[in-house]
Amino acid sequence: MAQSGSREIMYVGTYSVRSSEGIYVFSFDRQTGTMQPVQSVSNTKSPSFLALHPSGQFLYSVNEAADAGPTGAVSSYQVDRATGKLTYVNSQSSLGKGPCHISIDQTGKTAFVSNYGGGSLAVLPIKADGTLGAPTDSVQNAGTGPDPKRQEKAHVHSATIAPDNRFVYVADLGTDKLHIFAPDLKAGTVKPAQTPFVTVKPGSGPRHFTFHPNGRYAYLVEEMISSVAVFSRDAKTGALTLIQDGIPTLPQGFSGNNTSADIHIDPSGKFLYQSNRGANTLAIFSIGADGKLTKVADQPVEGKTPRNFLIDPKGDFVFVANQDTDNITIFRRDRQTGKMTYTGQSVSVPAPVCVIMARQ
């Protein structure tokens, strides 16, 4: 990982509005809890969601903007390991409109891209030099949900790779399904797993998905009803069993409009966090030995419309990307209680969507 002393490198993806330049690079000083700008990388196509290559040598962004062409695109960048700075490498089609999420398998050879507007998943090979190859496979979802405005068709929102690298879980907001695929990483293809999908509450709107560090449990953002679903997982087949559903993430008494967005578990596996856009909070849950959740607290994010957020790899800090107040707010986290304290530090970034930290 690029670092100098206690400084660590962070990357922020944005929407191309309010004079955003594209991708922003920061250094983070763990001792002082502050972020300092390093570089801004020009990209006018809304490089919203980012992913780092396992080697730390490359970074990838989706280009979500509707005017990016008949389909969206994905871009690769080389990382200067000494400074963290990025250099553009190449781009490829995502084979669908509105790509909103990208993940890289643990071997670093394959990228999985979710096209929200197109309702599809694209599989792209990654070459040894970090460049993206043309897509080698795609899956077009079909179907609807009960909400005619948000669920008029399939809307693939994320593709999350299992800890064992054997399965990919694809959340479809439009059809209330979580699809399970078995990838062939050598061929760059995917096929439905033995249990091809699991269905959640109608109208819930699956969005982002995460695994417990032990791999036995998994958690799904139900965006449209501001809740979280909990699953147990069969490691052999990849199948999911719903064990908790519709767990509210909103503060008690909140009655305004809200959609949930991102979800993460702390490194110890003791606490889960989910962002709420509208309530402008992170819901904090403790995780039991059986994987089930218990509400701990609601943390105001000191901004509006928190999309993605980052729990740093050591579990000490939380960084929240507040899209509509153009800032990233920094919190210290208590490892024992899971609760957060605002540090007073806020970094200006236009329309931040995704924040990630280079691996140590």
mmCIF file of C-alpha atoms in Angstrom:
data_model
loop_
_atom_site.group_PDB
_atom_site.id
_atom_site.type_symbol
_atom_site.label_atom_id
_atom_site.label_comp_id
_atom_site.label_asym_id
_atom_site.label_seq_id
_atom_site.Cartn_x
_atom_site.Cartn_y
_atom_site.Cartn_z
ATOM 1 C CA MET A 1 0.000 0.000 0.000
ATOM 2 C CA ALA A 2 1.160 3.500 -0.791
ATOM 3 C CA GLN A 3 1.900 5.218 2.481
ATOM 4 C CA SER A 4 4.387 7.604 4.039
ATOM 5 C CA GLY A 5 4.818 7.196 7.773
ATOM 6 C CA SER A 6 1.286 7.111 9.194
ATOM 7 C CA ARG A 7 -0.261 8.386 5.958
ATOM 8 C CA GLU A 8 -2.522 6.070 3.983
ATOM 9 C CA ILE A 9 -4.040 6.568 0.543
ATOM 10 C CA MET A 10 -7.772 6.932 -0.119
ATOM 11 C CA TYR A 11 -9.800 7.216 -3.330
ATOM 12 C CA VAL A 12 -13.171 8.901 -3.808
ATOM 13 C CA GLY A 13 -15.535 8.342 -6.743
ATOM 14 C CA THR A 14 -18.041 11.082 -7.603
ATOM 15 C CA TYR A 15 -20.919 12.097 -9.836
ATOM 16 C CA SER A 16 -19.999 14.599 -12.544
ATOM 17 C CA VAL A 17 -21.989 17.515 -11.119
ATOM 18 C CA ARG A 18 -21.175 20.723 -9.222
ATOM 19 C CA SER A 19 -17.725 21.021 -10.821
ATOM 20 C CA SER A 20 -16.550 17.562 -9.819
ATOM 21 C CA GLU A 21 -13.341 16.695 -11.636
ATOM 22 C CA GLY A 22 -13.785 12.928 -11.397
ATOM 23 C CA ILE A 23 -11.788 10.719 -9.021
ATOM 24 C CA TYR A 24 -10.121 12.296 -6.001
ATOM 25 C CA VAL A 25 -7.029 10.954 -4.237
ATOM 26 C CA PHE A 26 -6.315 11.791 -0.572
ATOM 27 C CA SER A 27 -3.760 10.868 2.038
ATOM 28 C CA PHE A 28 -5.088 10.018 5.479
ATOM 29 C CA ASP A 29 -3.045 10.643 8.611
ATOM 30 C CA ARG A 30 -4.152 8.106 11.198
ATOM 31 C CA GLN A 31 -2.504 9.962 14.049
ATOM 32 C CA THR A 32 -4.340 13.227 13.433
ATOM 33 C CA GLY A 33 -7.441 11.762 11.789
ATOM 34 C CA THR A 34 -7.217 14.154 8.833
ATOM 35 C CA MET A 35 -7.385 13.805 5.041
ATOM 36 C CA GLN A 36 -5.233 15.859 2.677
ATOM 37 C CA PRO A 37 -5.686 16.162 -1.121
ATOM 38 C CA VAL A 38 -3.126 14.426 -3.330
ATOM 39 C CA GLN A 39 -4.643 14.455 -6.823
ATOM 40 C CA SER A 40 -7.831 14.863 -8.840
ATOM 41 C CA VAL A 41 -8.186 12.719 -11.958
ATOM 42 C CA SER A 42 -10.307 14.064 -14.798
ATOM 43 C CA ASN A 43 -13.311 11.915 -15.697
ATOM 44 C CA THR A 44 -16.547 13.649 -16.753
ATOM 45 C CA LYS A 45 -18.648 10.465 -17.004
ATOM 46 C CA SER A 46 -19.531 10.090 -13.314
ATOM 47 C CA PRO A 47 -16.849 7.653 -12.073
ATOM 48 C CA SER A 48 -19.115 6.832 -9.155
ATOM 49 C CA PHE A 49 -18.092 3.426 -7.836
ATOM 50 C CA LEU A 50 -14.494 2.270 -7.461
ATOM 51 C CA ALA A 51 -12.622 -0.975 -6.806
ATOM 52 C CA LEU A 52 -8.960 -1.689 -6.159
ATOM 53 C CA HIS A 53 -7.076 -4.596 -7.696
ATOM 54 C CA PRO A 54 -5.917 -7.116 -5.037
ATOM 55 C CA SER A 55 -2.300 -6.231 -5.876
ATOM 56 C CA GLY A 56 -2.960 -2.572 -5.094
ATOM 57 C CA GLN A 57 -1.377 -1.649 -8.428
ATOM 58 C CA PHE A 58 -4.586 -0.771 -10.292
ATOM 59 C CA LEU A 59 -7.886 0.970 -9.652
ATOM 60 C CA TYR A 60 -11.128 0.588 -11.603
ATOM 61 C CA SER A 61 -14.152 2.860 -11.923
ATOM 62 C CA VAL A 62 -17.574 2.531 -13.484
ATOM 63 C CA ASN A 63 -18.524 5.449 -15.725
ATOM 64 C CA GLU A 64 -22.175 5.812 -14.844
ATOM 65 C CA ALA A 65 -23.133 8.924 -16.828
ATOM 66 C CA ALA A 66 -26.072 8.491 -19.174
ATOM 67 C CA ASP A 67 -24.226 10.366 -21.928
ATOM 68 C CA ALA A 68 -21.304 7.934 -21.871
ATOM 69 C CA GLY A 69 -22.713 6.350 -25.031
ATOM 70 C CA PRO A 70 -25.245 3.655 -25.921
ATOM 71 C CA THR A 71 -23.839 1.686 -22.999
ATOM 72 C CA GLY A 72 -21.886 2.666 -19.924
ATOM 73 C CA ALA A 73 -18.193 2.061 -19.544
ATOM 74 C CA VAL A 74 -15.504 0.937 -17.108
ATOM 75 C CA SER A 75 -12.047 2.503 -16.773
ATOM 76 C CA SER A 76 -8.739 1.269 -15.384
ATOM 77 C CA TYR A 77 -5.974 3.315 -13.775
ATOM 78 C CA GLN A 78 -2.437 2.467 -12.727
ATOM 79 C CA VAL A 79 -1.532 3.286 -9.122
ATOM 80 C CA ASP A 80 1.828 4.831 -8.277
ATOM 81 C CA ARG A 81 2.667 2.807 -5.169
ATOM 82 C CA ALA A 82 4.920 5.548 -3.785
ATOM 83 C CA THR A 83 2.400 8.405 -3.998
ATOM 84 C CA GLY A 84 -0.988 6.793 -4.612
ATOM 85 C CA LYS A 85 -1.482 8.901 -7.741
ATOM 86 C CA LEU A 86 -3.434 7.489 -10.668
ATOM 87 C CA THR A 87 -2.658 7.293 -14.384
ATOM 88 C CA TYR A 88 -5.400 6.408 -16.856
ATOM 89 C CA VAL A 89 -4.868 3.078 -18.657
ATOM 90 C CA ASN A 90 -7.932 2.143 -20.734
ATOM 91 C CA SER A 91 -11.721 1.787 -20.878
ATOM 92 C CA GLN A 92 -14.191 -0.856 -22.020
ATOM 93 C CA SER A 93 -17.943 -1.055 -22.517
ATOM 94 C CA SER A 94 -20.044 -2.339 -19.622
ATOM 95 C CA LEU A 95 -22.596 -3.745 -22.120
ATOM 96 C CA GLY A 96 -25.406 -1.888 -20.383
ATOM 97 C CA LYS A 97 -26.616 1.524 -19.322
ATOM 98 C CA GLY A 98 -25.915 3.066 -15.933
ATOM 99 C CA PRO A 99 -23.118 0.893 -14.512
ATOM 100 C CA CYS A 100 -23.201 1.541 -10.771
ATOM 101 C CA HIS A 101 -20.969 -1.077 -9.116
ATOM 102 C CA ILE A 102 -17.753 -2.983 -9.852
ATOM 103 C CA SER A 103 -16.004 -5.759 -7.945
ATOM 104 C CA ILE A 104 -12.751 -7.605 -8.622
ATOM 105 C CA ASP A 105 -12.259 -11.284 -7.839
ATOM 106 C CA GLN A 106 -9.508 -12.249 -5.418
ATOM 107 C CA THR A 107 -7.152 -13.478 -8.133
ATOM 108 C CA GLY A 108 -7.356 -10.055 -9.801
ATOM 109 C CA LYS A 109 -8.213 -11.580 -13.170
ATOM 110 C CA THR A 110 -11.915 -10.764 -13.474
ATOM 111 C CA ALA A 111 -14.168 -7.729 -12.983
ATOM 112 C CA PHE A 112 -17.921 -7.973 -12.404
ATOM 113 C CA VAL A 113 -19.894 -4.882 -13.405
ATOM 114 C CA SER A 114 -23.517 -4.168 -12.442
ATOM 115 C CA ASN A 115 -25.581 -2.147 -14.922
ATOM 116 C CA TYR A 116 -28.454 -0.550 -13.013
ATOM 117 C CA GLY A 117 -30.074 1.077 -16.044
ATOM 118 C CA GLY A 118 -29.557 -1.941 -18.274
ATOM 119 C CA GLY A 119 -30.542 -4.544 -15.681
ATOM 120 C CA SER A 120 -27.538 -6.668 -16.513
ATOM 121 C CA LEU A 121 -24.244 -8.076 -15.251
ATOM 122 C CA ALA A 122 -21.069 -7.885 -17.343
ATOM 123 C CA VAL A 123 -17.897 -9.941 -16.888
ATOM 124 C CA LEU A 124 -14.607 -8.360 -18.009
ATOM 125 C CA PRO A 125 -11.137 -9.953 -17.982
ATOM 126 C CA ILE A 126 -8.239 -8.105 -16.384
ATOM 127 C CA LYS A 127 -4.898 -8.592 -18.091
ATOM 128 C CA ALA A 128 -1.571 -8.974 -16.308
ATOM 129 C CA ASP A 129 -0.749 -5.313 -16.916
ATOM 130 C CA GLY A 130 -4.043 -4.213 -15.325
ATOM 131 C CA THR A 131 -5.800 -3.306 -18.549
ATOM 132 C CA LEU A 132 -9.422 -4.286 -19.017
ATOM 133 C CA GLY A 133 -10.284 -6.645 -21.829
ATOM 134 C CA ALA A 134 -13.550 -6.588 -23.742
ATOM 135 C CA PRO A 135 -16.434 -8.306 -21.895
ATOM 136 C CA THR A 136 -16.367 -12.093 -22.096
ATOM 137 C CA ASP A 137 -19.846 -12.751 -20.681
ATOM 138 C CA SER A 138 -23.017 -10.995 -19.609
ATOM 139 C CA VAL A 139 -26.331 -11.850 -17.985
ATOM 140 C CA GLN A 140 -29.510 -9.947 -18.809
ATOM 141 C CA ASN A 141 -32.073 -10.025 -16.011
ATOM 142 C CA ALA A 142 -35.814 -9.675 -16.611
ATOM 143 C CA GLY A 143 -38.857 -9.140 -14.460
ATOM 144 C CA THR A 144 -40.653 -6.525 -12.395
ATOM 145 C CA GLY A 145 -41.602 -5.736 -8.828
ATOM 146 C CA PRO A 146 -44.692 -4.233 -7.174
ATOM 147 C CA ASP A 147 -43.454 -0.613 -7.351
ATOM 148 C CA PRO A 148 -44.236 0.611 -10.900
ATOM 149 C CA LYS A 149 -41.853 3.568 -10.658
ATOM 150 C CA ARG A 150 -38.751 1.864 -9.281
ATOM 151 C CA GLN A 151 -39.370 -1.762 -10.272
ATOM 152 C CA GLU A 152 -40.687 -1.481 -13.840
ATOM 153 C CA LYS A 153 -37.835 -3.740 -14.982
ATOM 154 C CA ALA A 154 -34.672 -5.383 -13.705
ATOM 155 C CA HIS A 155 -32.142 -3.067 -12.054
ATOM 156 C CA VAL A 156 -28.892 -4.859 -11.156
ATOM 157 C CA HIS A 157 -27.328 -2.882 -8.309
ATOM 158 C CA SER A 158 -24.313 -4.866 -7.118
ATOM 159 C CA ALA A 159 -22.294 -8.039 -7.632
ATOM 160 C CA THR A 160 -20.493 -9.239 -4.516
ATOM 161 C CA ILE A 161 -17.876 -11.985 -4.495
ATOM 162 C CA ALA A 162 -17.975 -14.552 -1.700
ATOM 163 C CA PRO A 163 -14.981 -14.774 0.662
ATOM 164 C CA ASP A 164 -14.060 -18.144 -0.888
ATOM 165 C CA ASN A 165 -14.092 -16.578 -4.404
ATOM 166 C CA ARG A 166 -16.386 -19.382 -5.634
ATOM 167 C CA PHE A 167 -19.695 -17.521 -5.961
ATOM 168 C CA VAL A 168 -20.940 -14.095 -7.052
ATOM 169 C CA TYR A 169 -24.121 -12.664 -5.521
ATOM 170 C CA VAL A 170 -26.025 -10.220 -7.743
ATOM 171 C CA ALA A 171 -28.636 -7.946 -6.164
ATOM 172 C CA ASP A 172 -31.523 -6.899 -8.433
ATOM 173 C CA LEU A 173 -33.524 -3.980 -7.057
ATOM 174 C CA GLY A 174 -36.169 -4.297 -9.771
ATOM 175 C CA THR A 175 -37.159 -7.912 -9.163
ATOM 176 C CA ASP A 176 -36.492 -8.335 -5.417
ATOM 177 C CA LYS A 177 -34.072 -11.176 -6.102
ATOM 178 C CA LEU A 178 -30.519 -11.976 -5.111
ATOM 179 C CA HIS A 179 -29.029 -14.122 -7.884
ATOM 180 C CA ILE A 180 -26.208 -16.574 -7.198
ATOM 181 C CA PHE A 181 -23.648 -17.374 -9.884
ATOM 182 C CA ALA A 182 -20.677 -19.722 -10.059
ATOM 183 C CA PRO A 183 -17.926 -17.998 -12.069
ATOM 184 C CA ASP A 184 -15.397 -19.721 -14.284
ATOM 185 C CA LEU A 185 -12.489 -17.348 -13.788
ATOM 186 C CA LYS A 186 -10.337 -18.934 -16.492
ATOM 187 C CA ALA A 187 -13.022 -18.632 -19.145
ATOM 188 C CA GLY A 188 -14.416 -15.347 -17.858
ATOM 189 C CA THR A 189 -17.975 -16.680 -17.703
ATOM 190 C CA VAL A 190 -20.698 -17.208 -15.114
ATOM 191 C CA LYS A 191 -23.452 -19.790 -14.729
ATOM 192 C CA PRO A 192 -26.305 -20.047 -12.219
ATOM 193 C CA ALA A 193 -25.377 -21.832 -9.019
ATOM 194 C CA GLN A 194 -27.183 -24.966 -7.835
ATOM 195 C CA THR A 195 -29.597 -22.661 -6.008
ATOM 196 C CA PRO A 196 -29.823 -19.857 -8.587
ATOM 197 C CA PHE A 197 -31.478 -17.145 -6.503
ATOM 198 C CA VAL A 198 -33.241 -16.189 -3.304
ATOM 199 C CA THR A 199 -36.270 -13.911 -3.188
ATOM 200 C CA VAL A 200 -36.813 -11.241 -0.541
ATOM 201 C CA LYS A 201 -39.836 -9.220 0.543
ATOM 202 C CA PRO A 202 -41.793 -7.794 -2.435
ATOM 203 C CA GLY A 203 -41.011 -4.121 -2.974
ATOM 204 C CA SER A 204 -37.924 -4.193 -0.747
ATOM 205 C CA GLY A 205 -35.403 -3.387 -3.489
ATOM 206 C CA PRO A 206 -32.115 -5.310 -2.972
ATOM 207 C CA ARG A 207 -29.089 -3.022 -3.250
ATOM 208 C CA HIS A 208 -25.714 -3.792 -1.617
ATOM 209 C CA PHE A 209 -24.612 -7.044 -0.002
ATOM 210 C CA THR A 210 -21.855 -8.036 2.408
ATOM 211 C CA PHE A 211 -20.490 -11.110 4.150
ATOM 212 C CA HIS A 212 -19.600 -11.725 7.752
ATOM 213 C CA PRO A 213 -15.845 -12.347 8.098
ATOM 214 C CA ASN A 214 -16.576 -15.990 8.976
ATOM 215 C CA GLY A 215 -18.363 -16.484 5.641
ATOM 216 C CA ARG A 216 -21.358 -18.202 7.277
ATOM 217 C CA TYR A 217 -23.686 -15.193 7.250
ATOM 218 C CA ALA A 218 -24.520 -12.465 4.762
ATOM 219 C CA TYR A 219 -26.463 -9.206 4.871
ATOM 220 C CA LEU A 220 -28.514 -7.374 2.227
ATOM 221 C CA VAL A 221 -29.590 -3.732 2.030
ATOM 222 C CA GLU A 222 -33.311 -3.521 1.267
ATOM 223 C CA GLU A 223 -33.132 -0.020 -0.190
ATOM 224 C CA MET A 224 -36.776 0.816 -0.753
ATOM 225 C CA ILE A 225 -38.101 -0.183 2.679
ATOM 226 C CA SER A 226 -35.045 0.992 4.655
ATOM 227 C CA SER A 227 -34.269 -2.365 6.158
ATOM 228 C CA VAL A 228 -31.708 -5.158 6.194
ATOM 229 C CA ALA A 229 -32.094 -8.885 5.517
ATOM 230 C CA VAL A 230 -29.911 -11.559 7.136
ATOM 231 C CA PHE A 231 -28.983 -14.890 5.569
ATOM 232 C CA SER A 232 -27.125 -17.995 6.581
ATOM 233 C CA ARG A 233 -24.926 -19.389 3.819
ATOM 234 C CA ASP A 234 -24.053 -22.897 2.681
ATOM 235 C CA ALA A 235 -20.362 -22.660 1.812
ATOM 236 C CA LYS A 236 -20.470 -25.761 -0.418
ATOM 237 C CA THR A 237 -23.368 -24.753 -2.664
ATOM 238 C CA GLY A 238 -23.448 -20.996 -2.078
ATOM 239 C CA ALA A 239 -27.150 -21.214 -1.210
ATOM 240 C CA LEU A 240 -28.662 -18.616 1.099
ATOM 241 C CA THR A 241 -31.338 -19.124 3.757
ATOM 242 C CA LEU A 242 -33.229 -16.082 5.018
ATOM 243 C CA ILE A 243 -33.083 -15.934 8.825
ATOM 244 C CA GLN A 244 -34.125 -12.296 9.456
ATOM 245 C CA ASP A 245 -35.945 -9.960 7.076
ATOM 246 C CA GLY A 246 -37.179 -6.399 7.078
ATOM 247 C CA ILE A 247 -35.145 -5.301 10.092
ATOM 248 C CA PRO A 248 -35.729 -1.518 10.303
ATOM 249 C CA THR A 249 -32.690 0.729 9.957
ATOM 250 C CA LEU A 250 -34.396 4.082 10.601
ATOM 251 C CA PRO A 251 -34.328 5.982 13.894
ATOM 252 C CA GLN A 252 -37.437 5.439 15.972
ATOM 253 C CA GLY A 253 -40.058 8.048 15.173
ATOM 254 C CA PHE A 254 -38.563 9.079 11.816
ATOM 255 C CA SER A 255 -41.379 9.636 9.301
ATOM 256 C CA GLY A 256 -39.742 11.314 6.299
ATOM 257 C CA ASN A 257 -38.664 9.869 2.965
ATOM 258 C CA ASN A 258 -35.647 7.579 3.062
ATOM 259 C CA THR A 259 -33.767 5.032 1.000
ATOM 260 C CA SER A 260 -30.998 2.871 2.415
ATOM 261 C CA ALA A 261 -27.716 2.600 0.516
ATOM 262 C CA ASP A 262 -24.508 0.989 1.729
ATOM 263 C CA ILE A 263 -23.662 -1.746 4.235
ATOM 264 C CA HIS A 264 -20.433 -2.826 5.960
ATOM 265 C CA ILE A 265 -19.267 -4.999 8.853
ATOM 266 C CA ASP A 266 -16.364 -4.013 11.095
ATOM 267 C CA PRO A 267 -13.156 -6.103 10.882
ATOM 268 C CA SER A 268 -13.971 -8.008 14.089
ATOM 269 C CA GLY A 269 -17.365 -9.131 12.778
ATOM 270 C CA LYS A 270 -19.132 -7.764 15.863
ATOM 271 C CA PHE A 271 -21.017 -4.827 14.326
ATOM 272 C CA LEU A 272 -22.908 -3.994 11.139
ATOM 273 C CA TYR A 273 -23.545 -0.511 9.726
ATOM 274 C CA GLN A 274 -26.054 0.650 7.080
ATOM 275 C CA SER A 275 -26.506 4.134 5.615
ATOM 276 C CA ASN A 276 -29.846 5.944 5.380
ATOM 277 C CA ARG A 277 -30.390 8.683 2.785
ATOM 278 C CA GLY A 278 -33.127 10.933 4.141
ATOM 279 C CA ALA A 279 -32.717 10.219 7.826
ATOM 280 C CA ASN A 280 -29.012 10.930 7.163
ATOM 281 C CA THR A 281 -27.797 8.360 9.646
ATOM 282 C CA LEU A 282 -25.803 5.183 9.919
ATOM 283 C CA ALA A 283 -27.782 2.457 11.637
ATOM 284 C CA ILE A 284 -25.544 0.437 13.968
ATOM 285 C CA PHE A 285 -26.304 -3.193 14.851
ATOM 286 C CA SER A 286 -24.517 -5.764 16.973
ATOM 287 C CA ILE A 287 -24.112 -9.202 15.387
ATOM 288 C CA GLY A 288 -24.909 -12.261 17.495
ATOM 289 C CA ALA A 289 -23.153 -15.612 17.403
ATOM 290 C CA ASP A 290 -26.081 -16.827 15.278
ATOM 291 C CA GLY A 291 -25.545 -13.999 12.771
ATOM 292 C CA LYS A 292 -28.711 -12.166 13.808
ATOM 293 C CA LEU A 293 -28.820 -8.406 14.365
ATOM 294 C CA THR A 294 -29.732 -6.234 17.343
ATOM 295 C CA LYS A 295 -30.014 -2.440 16.977
ATOM 296 C CA VAL A 296 -27.375 -0.531 18.937
ATOM 297 C CA ALA A 297 -27.622 3.110 17.847
ATOM 298 C CA ASP A 298 -28.324 5.622 15.082
ATOM 299 C CA GLN A 299 -25.418 7.916 14.182
ATOM 300 C CA PRO A 300 -26.109 11.244 12.423
ATOM 301 C CA VAL A 301 -23.640 11.573 9.533
ATOM 302 C CA GLU A 302 -23.133 15.382 9.703
ATOM 303 C CA GLY A 303 -24.221 15.713 6.074
ATOM 304 C CA LYS A 304 -26.999 14.845 3.637
ATOM 305 C CA THR A 305 -27.596 11.750 1.530
ATOM 306 C CA PRO A 306 -24.906 9.367 2.785
ATOM 307 C CA ARG A 307 -24.269 6.927 -0.031
ATOM 308 C CA ASN A 308 -21.249 4.751 0.533
ATOM 309 C CA PHE A 309 -19.055 4.778 3.597
ATOM 310 C CA LEU A 310 -15.812 3.140 4.639
ATOM 311 C CA ILE A 311 -14.787 1.438 7.856
ATOM 312 C CA ASP A 312 -11.006 1.558 7.814
ATOM 313 C CA PRO A 313 -9.249 -1.846 7.815
ATOM 314 C CA LYS A 314 -8.165 -1.443 11.445
ATOM 315 C CA GLY A 315 -11.692 -0.557 12.555
ATOM 316 C CA ASP A 316 -10.820 2.785 14.156
ATOM 317 C CA PHE A 317 -12.339 5.283 11.701
ATOM 318 C CA VAL A 318 -15.470 5.594 9.584
ATOM 319 C CA PHE A 319 -15.606 7.867 6.513
ATOM 320 C CA VAL A 320 -19.043 8.829 5.178
ATOM 321 C CA ALA A 321 -19.584 10.097 1.604
ATOM 322 C CA ASN A 322 -22.426 12.644 1.788
ATOM 323 C CA GLN A 323 -23.570 13.170 -1.793
ATOM 324 C CA ASP A 324 -25.796 16.240 -1.389
ATOM 325 C CA THR A 325 -23.618 18.243 0.999
ATOM 326 C CA ASP A 326 -20.448 17.614 -1.028
ATOM 327 C CA ASN A 327 -18.413 16.357 1.892
ATOM 328 C CA ILE A 328 -16.821 13.362 3.559
ATOM 329 C CA THR A 329 -17.210 13.304 7.321
ATOM 330 C CA ILE A 330 -14.797 11.437 9.585
ATOM 331 C CA PHE A 331 -15.744 9.542 12.740
ATOM 332 C CA ARG A 332 -13.803 7.631 15.360
ATOM 333 C CA ARG A 333 -15.240 4.229 16.179
ATOM 334 C CA ASP A 334 -15.279 2.481 19.547
ATOM 335 C CA ARG A 335 -14.265 -1.132 18.874
ATOM 336 C CA GLN A 336 -16.013 -2.384 22.003
ATOM 337 C CA THR A 337 -19.412 -0.693 21.615
ATOM 338 C CA GLY A 338 -19.471 -0.132 17.855
ATOM 339 C CA LYS A 339 -20.588 3.447 18.409
ATOM 340 C CA MET A 340 -19.126 6.418 16.551
ATOM 341 C CA THR A 341 -17.983 9.921 17.522
ATOM 342 C CA TYR A 342 -17.719 12.745 14.999
ATOM 343 C CA THR A 343 -14.165 14.102 14.899
ATOM 344 C CA GLY A 344 -15.220 17.487 13.562
ATOM 345 C CA GLN A 345 -13.267 16.752 10.384
ATOM 346 C CA SER A 346 -15.129 17.280 7.091
ATOM 347 C CA VAL A 347 -13.452 17.167 3.674
ATOM 348 C CA SER A 348 -14.942 18.966 0.687
ATOM 349 C CA VAL A 349 -15.602 16.726 -2.354
ATOM 350 C CA PRO A 350 -18.314 17.422 -4.981
ATOM 351 C CA ALA A 351 -21.045 14.742 -4.987
ATOM 352 C CA PRO A 352 -19.000 11.951 -3.380
ATOM 353 C CA VAL A 353 -20.389 8.477 -3.981
ATOM 354 C CA CYS A 354 -17.729 5.908 -3.053
ATOM 355 C CA VAL A 355 -14.749 6.037 -0.704
ATOM 356 C CA ILE A 356 -12.115 3.284 -0.461
ATOM 357 C CA MET A 357 -8.690 2.908 1.158
ATOM 358 C CA ALA A 358 -5.628 1.272 -0.326
ATOM 359 C CA ARG A 359 -4.890 -2.114 1.230
ATOM 360 C CA GLN A 360 -2.097 -2.452 3.723
#
